[in-house]
CSV table of C-alpha atoms and ligand atoms in Angstrom, one decimal:
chain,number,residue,atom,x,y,z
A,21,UNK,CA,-64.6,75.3,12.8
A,22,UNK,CA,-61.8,75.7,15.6
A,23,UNK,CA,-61.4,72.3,16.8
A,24,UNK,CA,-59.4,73.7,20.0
A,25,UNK,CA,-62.6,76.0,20.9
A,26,UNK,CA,-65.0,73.1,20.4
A,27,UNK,CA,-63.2,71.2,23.0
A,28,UNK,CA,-62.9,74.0,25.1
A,29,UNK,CA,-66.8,74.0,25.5
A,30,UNK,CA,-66.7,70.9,26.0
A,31,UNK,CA,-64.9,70.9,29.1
A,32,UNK,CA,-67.1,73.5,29.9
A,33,UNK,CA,-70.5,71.9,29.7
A,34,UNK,CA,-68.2,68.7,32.0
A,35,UNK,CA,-67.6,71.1,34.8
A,36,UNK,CA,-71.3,71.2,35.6
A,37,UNK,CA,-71.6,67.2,35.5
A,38,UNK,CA,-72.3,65.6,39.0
A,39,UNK,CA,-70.0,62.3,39.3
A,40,UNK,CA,-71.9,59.5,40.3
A,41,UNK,CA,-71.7,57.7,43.3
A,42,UNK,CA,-69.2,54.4,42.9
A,43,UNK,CA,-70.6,51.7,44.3
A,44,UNK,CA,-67.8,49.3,46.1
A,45,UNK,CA,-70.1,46.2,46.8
A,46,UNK,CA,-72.6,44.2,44.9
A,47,UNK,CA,-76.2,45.3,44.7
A,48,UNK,CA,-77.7,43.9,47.8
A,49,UNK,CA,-80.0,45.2,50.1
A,50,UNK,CA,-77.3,46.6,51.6
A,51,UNK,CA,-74.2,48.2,49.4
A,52,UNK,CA,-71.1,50.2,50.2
A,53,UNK,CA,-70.0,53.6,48.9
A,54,UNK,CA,-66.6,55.1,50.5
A,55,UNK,CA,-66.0,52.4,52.6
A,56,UNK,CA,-69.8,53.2,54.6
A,57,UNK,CA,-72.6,50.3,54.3
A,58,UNK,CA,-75.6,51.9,53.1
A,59,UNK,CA,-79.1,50.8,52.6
A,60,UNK,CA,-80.1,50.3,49.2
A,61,UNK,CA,-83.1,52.0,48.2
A,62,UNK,CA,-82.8,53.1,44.5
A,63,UNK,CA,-81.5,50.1,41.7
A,64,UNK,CA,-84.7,48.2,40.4
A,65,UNK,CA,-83.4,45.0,41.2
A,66,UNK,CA,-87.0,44.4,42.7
A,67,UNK,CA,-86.2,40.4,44.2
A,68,UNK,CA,-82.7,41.2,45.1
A,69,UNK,CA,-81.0,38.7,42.3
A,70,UNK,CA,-78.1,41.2,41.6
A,71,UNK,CA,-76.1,39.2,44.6
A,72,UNK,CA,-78.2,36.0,44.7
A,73,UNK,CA,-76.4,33.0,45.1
A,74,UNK,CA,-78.2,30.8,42.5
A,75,UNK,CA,-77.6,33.4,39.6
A,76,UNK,CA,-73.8,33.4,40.7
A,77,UNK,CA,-73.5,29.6,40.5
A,78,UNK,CA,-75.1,29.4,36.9
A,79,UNK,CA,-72.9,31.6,36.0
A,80,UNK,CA,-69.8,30.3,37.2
A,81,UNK,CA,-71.0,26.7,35.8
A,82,UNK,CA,-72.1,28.0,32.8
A,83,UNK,CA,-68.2,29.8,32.1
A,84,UNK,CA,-66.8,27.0,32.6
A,85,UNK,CA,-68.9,24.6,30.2
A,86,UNK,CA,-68.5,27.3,27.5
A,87,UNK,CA,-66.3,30.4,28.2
A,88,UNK,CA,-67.3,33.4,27.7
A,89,UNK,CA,-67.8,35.2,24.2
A,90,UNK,CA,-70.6,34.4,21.6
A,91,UNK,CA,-70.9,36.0,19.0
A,92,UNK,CA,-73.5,37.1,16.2
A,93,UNK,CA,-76.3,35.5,16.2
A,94,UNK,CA,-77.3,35.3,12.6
A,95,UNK,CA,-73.5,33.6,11.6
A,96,UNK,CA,-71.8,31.9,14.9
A,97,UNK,CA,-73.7,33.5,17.9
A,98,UNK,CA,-76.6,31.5,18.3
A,99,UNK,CA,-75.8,29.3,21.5
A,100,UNK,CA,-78.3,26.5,23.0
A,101,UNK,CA,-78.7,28.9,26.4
A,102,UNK,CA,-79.7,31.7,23.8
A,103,UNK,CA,-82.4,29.5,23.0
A,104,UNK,CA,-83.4,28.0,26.3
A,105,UNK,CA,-83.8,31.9,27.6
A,106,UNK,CA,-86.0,33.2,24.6
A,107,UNK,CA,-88.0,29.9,25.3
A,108,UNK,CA,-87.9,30.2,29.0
A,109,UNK,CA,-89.1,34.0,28.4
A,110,UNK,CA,-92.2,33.0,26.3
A,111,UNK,CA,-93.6,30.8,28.5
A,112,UNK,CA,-93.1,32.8,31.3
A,113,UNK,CA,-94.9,35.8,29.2
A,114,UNK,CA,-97.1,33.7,27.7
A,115,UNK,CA,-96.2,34.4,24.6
A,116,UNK,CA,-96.0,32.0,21.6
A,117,UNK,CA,-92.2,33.0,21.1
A,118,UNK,CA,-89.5,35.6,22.0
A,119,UNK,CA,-86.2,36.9,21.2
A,120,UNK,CA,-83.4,38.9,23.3
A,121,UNK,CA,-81.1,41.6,22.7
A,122,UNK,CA,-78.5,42.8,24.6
A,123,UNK,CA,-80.5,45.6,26.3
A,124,UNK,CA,-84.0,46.7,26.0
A,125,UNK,CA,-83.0,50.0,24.5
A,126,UNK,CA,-82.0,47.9,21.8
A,127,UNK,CA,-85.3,45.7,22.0
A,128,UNK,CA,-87.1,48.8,21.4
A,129,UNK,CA,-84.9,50.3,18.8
A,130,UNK,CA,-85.8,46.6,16.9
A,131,UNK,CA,-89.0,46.8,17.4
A,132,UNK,CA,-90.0,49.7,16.0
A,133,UNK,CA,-87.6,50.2,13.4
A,134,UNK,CA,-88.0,46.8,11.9
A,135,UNK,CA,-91.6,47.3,11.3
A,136,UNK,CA,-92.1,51.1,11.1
A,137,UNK,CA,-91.0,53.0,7.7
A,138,UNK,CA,-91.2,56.5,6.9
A,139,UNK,CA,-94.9,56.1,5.7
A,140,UNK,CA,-96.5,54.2,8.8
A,141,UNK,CA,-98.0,55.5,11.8
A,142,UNK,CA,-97.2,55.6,15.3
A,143,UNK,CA,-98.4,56.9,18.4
A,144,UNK,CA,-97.3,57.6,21.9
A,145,UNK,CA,-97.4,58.4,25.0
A,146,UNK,CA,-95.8,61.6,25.9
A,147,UNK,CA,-94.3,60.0,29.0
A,148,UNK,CA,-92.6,57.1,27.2
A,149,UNK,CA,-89.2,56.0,28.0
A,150,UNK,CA,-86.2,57.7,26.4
A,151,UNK,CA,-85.9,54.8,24.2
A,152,UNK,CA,-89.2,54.5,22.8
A,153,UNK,CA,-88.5,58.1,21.8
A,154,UNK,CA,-84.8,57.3,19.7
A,155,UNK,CA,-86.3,54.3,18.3
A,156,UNK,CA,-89.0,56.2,16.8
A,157,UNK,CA,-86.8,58.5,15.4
A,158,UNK,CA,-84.6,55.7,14.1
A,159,UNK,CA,-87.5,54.3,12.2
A,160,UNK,CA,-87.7,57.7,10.4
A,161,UNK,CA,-91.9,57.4,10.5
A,162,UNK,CA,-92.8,60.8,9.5
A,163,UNK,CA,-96.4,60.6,11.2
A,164,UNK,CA,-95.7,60.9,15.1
A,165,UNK,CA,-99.0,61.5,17.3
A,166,UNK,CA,-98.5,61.9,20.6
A,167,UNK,CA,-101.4,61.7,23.4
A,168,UNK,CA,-101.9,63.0,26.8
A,169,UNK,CA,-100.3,60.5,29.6
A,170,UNK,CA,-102.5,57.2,30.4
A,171,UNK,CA,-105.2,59.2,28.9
A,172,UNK,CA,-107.3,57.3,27.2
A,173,UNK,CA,-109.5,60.0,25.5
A,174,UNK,CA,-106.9,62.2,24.1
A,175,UNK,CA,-105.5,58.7,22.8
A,176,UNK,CA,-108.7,58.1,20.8
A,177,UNK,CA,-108.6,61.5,19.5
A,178,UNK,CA,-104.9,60.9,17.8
A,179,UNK,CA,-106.6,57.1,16.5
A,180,UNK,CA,-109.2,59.1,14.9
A,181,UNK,CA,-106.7,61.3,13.0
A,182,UNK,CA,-104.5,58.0,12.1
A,183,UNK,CA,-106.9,56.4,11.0
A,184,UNK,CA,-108.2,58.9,8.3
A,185,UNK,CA,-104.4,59.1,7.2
A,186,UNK,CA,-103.7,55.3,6.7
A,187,UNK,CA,-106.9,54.8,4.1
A,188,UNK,CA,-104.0,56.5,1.5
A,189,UNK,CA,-101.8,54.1,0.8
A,190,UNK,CA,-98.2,54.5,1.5
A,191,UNK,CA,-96.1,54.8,-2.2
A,192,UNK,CA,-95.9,50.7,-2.6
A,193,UNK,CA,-99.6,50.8,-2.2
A,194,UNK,CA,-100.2,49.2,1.2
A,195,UNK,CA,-101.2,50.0,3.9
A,196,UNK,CA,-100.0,52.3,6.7
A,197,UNK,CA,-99.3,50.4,9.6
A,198,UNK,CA,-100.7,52.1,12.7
A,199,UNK,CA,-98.6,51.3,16.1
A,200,UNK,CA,-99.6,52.4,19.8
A,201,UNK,CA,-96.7,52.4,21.9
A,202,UNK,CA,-96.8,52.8,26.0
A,203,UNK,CA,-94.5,52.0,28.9
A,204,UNK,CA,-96.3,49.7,31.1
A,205,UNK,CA,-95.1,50.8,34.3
A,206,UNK,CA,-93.7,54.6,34.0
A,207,UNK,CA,-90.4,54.4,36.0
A,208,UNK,CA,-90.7,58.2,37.8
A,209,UNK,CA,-94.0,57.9,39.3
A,210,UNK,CA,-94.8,54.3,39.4
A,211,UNK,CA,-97.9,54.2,37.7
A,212,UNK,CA,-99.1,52.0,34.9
A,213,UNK,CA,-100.7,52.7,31.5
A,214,UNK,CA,-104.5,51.9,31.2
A,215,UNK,CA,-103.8,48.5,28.5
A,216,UNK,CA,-107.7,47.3,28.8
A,217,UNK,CA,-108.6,50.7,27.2
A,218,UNK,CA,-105.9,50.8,24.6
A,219,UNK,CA,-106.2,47.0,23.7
A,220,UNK,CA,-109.7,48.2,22.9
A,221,UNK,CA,-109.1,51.5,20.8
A,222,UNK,CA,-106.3,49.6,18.8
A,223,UNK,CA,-109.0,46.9,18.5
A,224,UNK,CA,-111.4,49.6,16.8
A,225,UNK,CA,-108.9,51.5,14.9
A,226,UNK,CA,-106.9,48.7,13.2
A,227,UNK,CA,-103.9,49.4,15.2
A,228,UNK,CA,-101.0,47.3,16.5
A,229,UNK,CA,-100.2,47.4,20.3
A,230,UNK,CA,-96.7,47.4,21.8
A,231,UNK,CA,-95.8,47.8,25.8
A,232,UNK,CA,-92.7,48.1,27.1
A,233,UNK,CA,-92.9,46.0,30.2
A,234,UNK,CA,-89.3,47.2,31.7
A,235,UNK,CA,-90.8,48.1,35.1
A,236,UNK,CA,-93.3,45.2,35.6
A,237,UNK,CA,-91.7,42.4,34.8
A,238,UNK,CA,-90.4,40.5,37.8
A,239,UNK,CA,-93.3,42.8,39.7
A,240,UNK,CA,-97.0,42.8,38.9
A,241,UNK,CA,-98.8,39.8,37.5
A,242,UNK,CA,-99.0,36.4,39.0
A,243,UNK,CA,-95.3,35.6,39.8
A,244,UNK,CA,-94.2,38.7,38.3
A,245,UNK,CA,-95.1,37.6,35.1
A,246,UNK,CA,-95.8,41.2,33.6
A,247,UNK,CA,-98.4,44.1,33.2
A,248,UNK,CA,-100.0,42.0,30.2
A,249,UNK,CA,-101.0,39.2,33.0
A,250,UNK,CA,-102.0,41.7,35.6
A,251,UNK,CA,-105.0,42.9,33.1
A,252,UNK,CA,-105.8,39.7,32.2
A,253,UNK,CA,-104.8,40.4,28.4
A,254,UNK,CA,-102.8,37.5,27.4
A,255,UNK,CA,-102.3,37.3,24.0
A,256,UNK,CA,-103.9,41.1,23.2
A,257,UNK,CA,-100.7,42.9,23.4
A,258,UNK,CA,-98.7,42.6,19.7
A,259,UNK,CA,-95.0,43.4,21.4
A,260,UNK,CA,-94.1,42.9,24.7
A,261,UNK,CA,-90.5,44.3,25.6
A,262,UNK,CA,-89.1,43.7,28.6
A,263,UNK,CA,-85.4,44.4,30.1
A,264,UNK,CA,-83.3,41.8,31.7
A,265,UNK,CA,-81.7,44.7,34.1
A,266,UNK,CA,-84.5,45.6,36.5
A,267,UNK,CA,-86.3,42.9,38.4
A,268,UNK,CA,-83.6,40.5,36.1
A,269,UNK,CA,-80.5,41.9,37.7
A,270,UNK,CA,-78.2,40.9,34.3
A,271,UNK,CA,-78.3,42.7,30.7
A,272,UNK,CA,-80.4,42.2,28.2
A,273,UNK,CA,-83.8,42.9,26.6
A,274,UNK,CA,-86.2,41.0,24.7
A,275,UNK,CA,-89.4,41.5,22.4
A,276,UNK,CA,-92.3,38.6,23.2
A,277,UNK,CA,-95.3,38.2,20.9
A,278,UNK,CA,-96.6,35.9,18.4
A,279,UNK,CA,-94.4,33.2,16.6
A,280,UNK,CA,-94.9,34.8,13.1
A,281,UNK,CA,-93.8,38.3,14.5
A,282,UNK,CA,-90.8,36.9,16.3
A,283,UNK,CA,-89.7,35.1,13.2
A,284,UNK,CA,-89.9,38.2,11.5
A,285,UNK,CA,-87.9,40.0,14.2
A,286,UNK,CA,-85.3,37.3,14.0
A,287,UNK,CA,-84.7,37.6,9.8
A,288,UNK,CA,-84.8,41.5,9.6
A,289,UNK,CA,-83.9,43.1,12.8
A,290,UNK,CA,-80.5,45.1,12.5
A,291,UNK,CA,-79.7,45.2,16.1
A,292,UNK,CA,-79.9,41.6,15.5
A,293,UNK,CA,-78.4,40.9,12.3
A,294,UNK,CA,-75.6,43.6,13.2
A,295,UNK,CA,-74.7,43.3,16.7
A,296,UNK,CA,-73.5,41.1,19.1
A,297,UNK,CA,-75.8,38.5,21.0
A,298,UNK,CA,-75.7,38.5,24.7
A,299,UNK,CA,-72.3,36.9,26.3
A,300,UNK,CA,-72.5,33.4,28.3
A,301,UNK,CA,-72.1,34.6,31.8
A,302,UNK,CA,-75.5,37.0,30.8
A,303,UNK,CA,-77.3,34.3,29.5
A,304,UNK,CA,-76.7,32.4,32.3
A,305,UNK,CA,-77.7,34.6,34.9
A,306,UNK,CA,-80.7,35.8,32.6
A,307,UNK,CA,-82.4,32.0,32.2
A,308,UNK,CA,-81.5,31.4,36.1
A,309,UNK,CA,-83.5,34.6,37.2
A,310,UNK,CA,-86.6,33.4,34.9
A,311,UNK,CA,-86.7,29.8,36.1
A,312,UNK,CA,-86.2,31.0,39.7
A,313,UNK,CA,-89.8,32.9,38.6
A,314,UNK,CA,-91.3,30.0,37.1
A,315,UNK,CA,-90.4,27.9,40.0
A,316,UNK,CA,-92.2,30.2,42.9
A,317,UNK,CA,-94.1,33.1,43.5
A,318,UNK,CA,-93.0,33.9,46.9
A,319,UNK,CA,-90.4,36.6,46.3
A,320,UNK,CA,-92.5,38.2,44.4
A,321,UNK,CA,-95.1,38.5,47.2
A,322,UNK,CA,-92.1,39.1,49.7
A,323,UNK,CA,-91.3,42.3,47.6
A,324,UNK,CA,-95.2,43.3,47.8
A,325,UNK,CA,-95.3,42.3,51.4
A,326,UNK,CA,-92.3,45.0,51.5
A,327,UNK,CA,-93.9,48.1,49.3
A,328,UNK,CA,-97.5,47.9,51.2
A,329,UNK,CA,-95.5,47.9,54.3
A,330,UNK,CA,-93.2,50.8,53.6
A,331,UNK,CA,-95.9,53.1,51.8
A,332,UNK,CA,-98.7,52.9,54.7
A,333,UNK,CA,-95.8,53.0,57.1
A,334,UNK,CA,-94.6,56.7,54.6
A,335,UNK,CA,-98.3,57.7,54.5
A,336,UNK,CA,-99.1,57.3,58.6
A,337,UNK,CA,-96.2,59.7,59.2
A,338,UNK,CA,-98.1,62.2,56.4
A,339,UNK,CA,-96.0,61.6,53.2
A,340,UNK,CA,-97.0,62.2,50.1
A,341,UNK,CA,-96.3,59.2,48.2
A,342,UNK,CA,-98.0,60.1,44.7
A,343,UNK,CA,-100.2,57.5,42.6
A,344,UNK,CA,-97.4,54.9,42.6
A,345,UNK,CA,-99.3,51.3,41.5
A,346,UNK,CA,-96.1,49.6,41.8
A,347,UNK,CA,-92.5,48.8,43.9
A,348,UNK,CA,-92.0,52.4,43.2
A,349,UNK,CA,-92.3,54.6,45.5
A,350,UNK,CA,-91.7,58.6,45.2
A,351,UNK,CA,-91.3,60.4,48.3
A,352,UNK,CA,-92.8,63.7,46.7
A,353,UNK,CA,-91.1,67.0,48.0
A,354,UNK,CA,-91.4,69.3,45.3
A,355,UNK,CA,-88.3,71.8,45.7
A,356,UNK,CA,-85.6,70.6,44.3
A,357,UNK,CA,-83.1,71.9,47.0
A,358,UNK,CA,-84.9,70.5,49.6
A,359,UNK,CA,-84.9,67.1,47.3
A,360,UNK,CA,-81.1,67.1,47.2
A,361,UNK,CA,-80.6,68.3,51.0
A,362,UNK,CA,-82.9,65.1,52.1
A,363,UNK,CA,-80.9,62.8,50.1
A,364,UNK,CA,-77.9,64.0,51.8
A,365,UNK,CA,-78.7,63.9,54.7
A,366,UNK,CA,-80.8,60.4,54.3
A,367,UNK,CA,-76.9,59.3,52.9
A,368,UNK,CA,-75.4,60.4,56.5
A,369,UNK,CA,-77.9,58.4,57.9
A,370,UNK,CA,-77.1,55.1,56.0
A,371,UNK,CA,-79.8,55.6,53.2
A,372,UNK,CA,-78.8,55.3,49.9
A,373,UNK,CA,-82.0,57.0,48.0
A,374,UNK,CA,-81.5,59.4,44.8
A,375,UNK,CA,-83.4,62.5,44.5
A,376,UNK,CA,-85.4,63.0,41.2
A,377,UNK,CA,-85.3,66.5,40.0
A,378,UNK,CA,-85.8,68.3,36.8
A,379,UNK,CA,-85.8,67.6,33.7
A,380,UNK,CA,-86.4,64.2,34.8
A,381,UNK,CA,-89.7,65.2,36.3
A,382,UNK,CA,-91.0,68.9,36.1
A,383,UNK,CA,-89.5,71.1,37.9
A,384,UNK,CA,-92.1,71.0,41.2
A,385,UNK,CA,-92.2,67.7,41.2
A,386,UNK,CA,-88.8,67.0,43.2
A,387,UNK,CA,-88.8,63.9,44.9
A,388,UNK,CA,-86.9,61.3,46.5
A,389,UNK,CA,-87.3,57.9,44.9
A,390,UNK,CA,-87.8,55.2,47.3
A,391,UNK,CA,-87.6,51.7,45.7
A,392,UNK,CA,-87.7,48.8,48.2
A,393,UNK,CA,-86.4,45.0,47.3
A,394,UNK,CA,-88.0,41.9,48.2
A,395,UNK,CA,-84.5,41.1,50.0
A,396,UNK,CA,-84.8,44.1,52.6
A,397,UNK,CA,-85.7,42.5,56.1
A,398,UNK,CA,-88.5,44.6,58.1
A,399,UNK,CA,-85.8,45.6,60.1
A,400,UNK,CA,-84.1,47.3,57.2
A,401,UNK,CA,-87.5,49.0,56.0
A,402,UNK,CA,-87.7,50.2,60.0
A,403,UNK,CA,-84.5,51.6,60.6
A,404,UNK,CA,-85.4,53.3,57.0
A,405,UNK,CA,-88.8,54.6,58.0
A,406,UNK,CA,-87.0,56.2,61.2
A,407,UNK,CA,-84.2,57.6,59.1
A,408,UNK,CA,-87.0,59.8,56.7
A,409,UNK,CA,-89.0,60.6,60.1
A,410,UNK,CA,-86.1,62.1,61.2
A,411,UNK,CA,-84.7,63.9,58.3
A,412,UNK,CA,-88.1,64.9,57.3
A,413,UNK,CA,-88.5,66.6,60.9
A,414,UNK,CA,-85.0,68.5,60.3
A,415,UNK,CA,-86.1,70.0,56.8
A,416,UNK,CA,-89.7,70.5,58.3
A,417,UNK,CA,-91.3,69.0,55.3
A,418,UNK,CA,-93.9,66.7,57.3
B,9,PLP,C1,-84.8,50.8,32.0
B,9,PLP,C2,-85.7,50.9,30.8
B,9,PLP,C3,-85.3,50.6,29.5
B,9,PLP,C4,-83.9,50.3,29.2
B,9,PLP,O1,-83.5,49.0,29.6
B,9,PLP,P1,-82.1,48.5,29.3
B,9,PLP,O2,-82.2,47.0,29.3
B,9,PLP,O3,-81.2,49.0,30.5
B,9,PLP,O4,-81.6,49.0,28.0
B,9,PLP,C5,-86.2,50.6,28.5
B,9,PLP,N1,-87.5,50.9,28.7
B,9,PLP,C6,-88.0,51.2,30.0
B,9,PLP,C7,-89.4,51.6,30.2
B,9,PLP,C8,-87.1,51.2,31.1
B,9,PLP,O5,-87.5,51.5,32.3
């Protein structure tokens, strides 16, 4: 190959990149981009701990107790705080036991590919997160069956056809496993995967159930404790994963489930046995957020106080706010153009919103993604309102 003329389309395929927007504040209600203080209405940092000032003081006491670094966790890198957060996590979940990673991505990647060879099963949702997707394809599982979004029925259908596969036994003789995977919440439109009816299919086929909980922890449940409590299925989901970046505000992921699974998790897991644990300062910040949860609801209702408010406020001016069940809130607009042109202008105003445009969603199904915080006043979600009125009424889209 011509290593020059490979680089050379490289560059090419940069040109087109869009730089993204640097951010030169901390991730407040508020935050500040060229100097200009704009309202922050797209990081999922749902209660606002990304600048909160109890998270900032474990984290400076916690550096200076015991630095910075860890280190693996299966030789050095197990630290007492590691502990305290996977502990903190589980009873928060309600899980018998739990264990982090330093992202969810990661989480997932272990997951899957800890329990899921080449001869298993798996099925998923076609809308599942990007890293659902690579970890399935890290697992190497050659039987993939995909069904129809939240839809229970096509879902059965693809159980049926597992289930006929795993009465031949994989080469060693046992078993196929059979795994369902789903996000919980699905981060574009807001809506949530139907767990009562996939508890029960995985409950009739034999199957193993796993949710990725990234969006809805921090968010749905009682205090924000996750999708599994808003169903009432405690202890019916298999693996929970959550993210420590979203509601959170720090790094790091986790799987929850029961104490035997964990364990397992904690011998075999690569991502685990080959990669570093989560640093001090992380840990810190990630057990501070969870106690703050286990301590009181009442950010979490301030943040629904905040998304009811906003979306009737959206809908009495004749928005089209989708099927969101969640914080998130997509302003639909359909052409893409017109998606980038409000976002714009919405930015001139003082509004920082992102538009969502294909191939992140399908191509007429442009948006603006609107995601409020429990830390924006009602002032903040006014002067807001009045902003999309206005821009709205400029690109006569209302
Ligand atoms: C954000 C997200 C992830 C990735 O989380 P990180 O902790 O940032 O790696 C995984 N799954 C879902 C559903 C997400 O929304």
């Amino acid at each position: 190959m011509n290593v020059q003329s490979y680089y050379k389309k490289l560059q090419e395929i940069n040109k087109l990149a869009v730089s993204p927007r640097i951010i030169e504040s901390g991730q407040g209600a508020y935050l500040t981009i060229n100097g200009k203080e704009l309202l922050n209405f797209c990081s999922s940092h749902y209660l606002g701990l990304a600048v909160d000032e109890r998270l900032k003081k474990a984290v400076k006491d916690a550096v200076d107790k015991y630095g910075v670094g860890t280190g693996y966790r299966t030789l050095a890198g197990t630290h007492v705080l590691h502990i305290e957060l996977e502990k903190a996590i589980a009873q928060l979940k309600g899980t018998e036991a739990a264990v982090v990673f330093t992202s969810a991505y990661m989480a997932n990647c272990a997951a899957i590919q800890t329990i899921i060879g080449k001869e298993d099963i798996v099925i998923s949702d076609e809308l599942n997160h990007a890293s659902i997707i690579d970890a399935i394809r890290l697992s190497q599982v050659k039987n993939k069956f995909i069904y129809k979004h939240t839809d229970a029925k096509s879902l059965e259908e693809q159980l049926k056809q597992a289930s006929l596969l795993a009465q031949t036994p994989k080469s060693d003789g046992k078993t196929p496993v059979i795994l369902i995977i789903t996000d919980g919440v699905f981060s574009m439109d807001g809506d949530l995967a139907p767990l009562p009816q996939i508890v029960k299919l995985a409950k009739k086929y034999g199957a193993l159930t796993m949710v990725d909980d990234a969006h809805g922890e921090g968010v749905l449940g009682k205090g924000g404790r996750g999708i599994v409590d808003h169903f009432g299925l405690l202890g019916k989901v298999d693996i929970e994963i959550g993210s420590l970046s979203k509601a959170f505000s720090t790094i790091g992921g986790f799987i929850a489930g029961k104490k035997t699974l964990i364990d397992f998790y904690n011998q075999k897991a690569r991502q685990r046995l080959f990669s570093i644990a989560l640093t001090i300062p992380d840990t810190a910040a990630a057990l501070e957020a969870v106690r703050i949860l286990q301590e009181s609801d009442a950010v979490v209702k301030k943040l629904w106080d905040n998304v009811s408010y906003i979306k009737s406020e959206f809908k009495k001016l004749g928005f089209d706010v989708g099927h969101s069940q969640t914080p998130i809130t997509p302003v639909m607009l359909g052409d893409e153009e017109i998606a980038k042109k409000f976002s714009v202008r919405l930015f001139e105003e003082g509004i920082f919103a992102t538009p969502i445009v294909f191939p992140m969603v399908a191509k007429d199904k442009a948006r603006i993604r609107v995601i409020p915080s429990a830390i924006h006043s009602k002032k903040d979600l006014d002067f807001a309102i009045k902003a999309f009125e206005k821009v709205a009424k400029e690109l006569k889209v209302l």
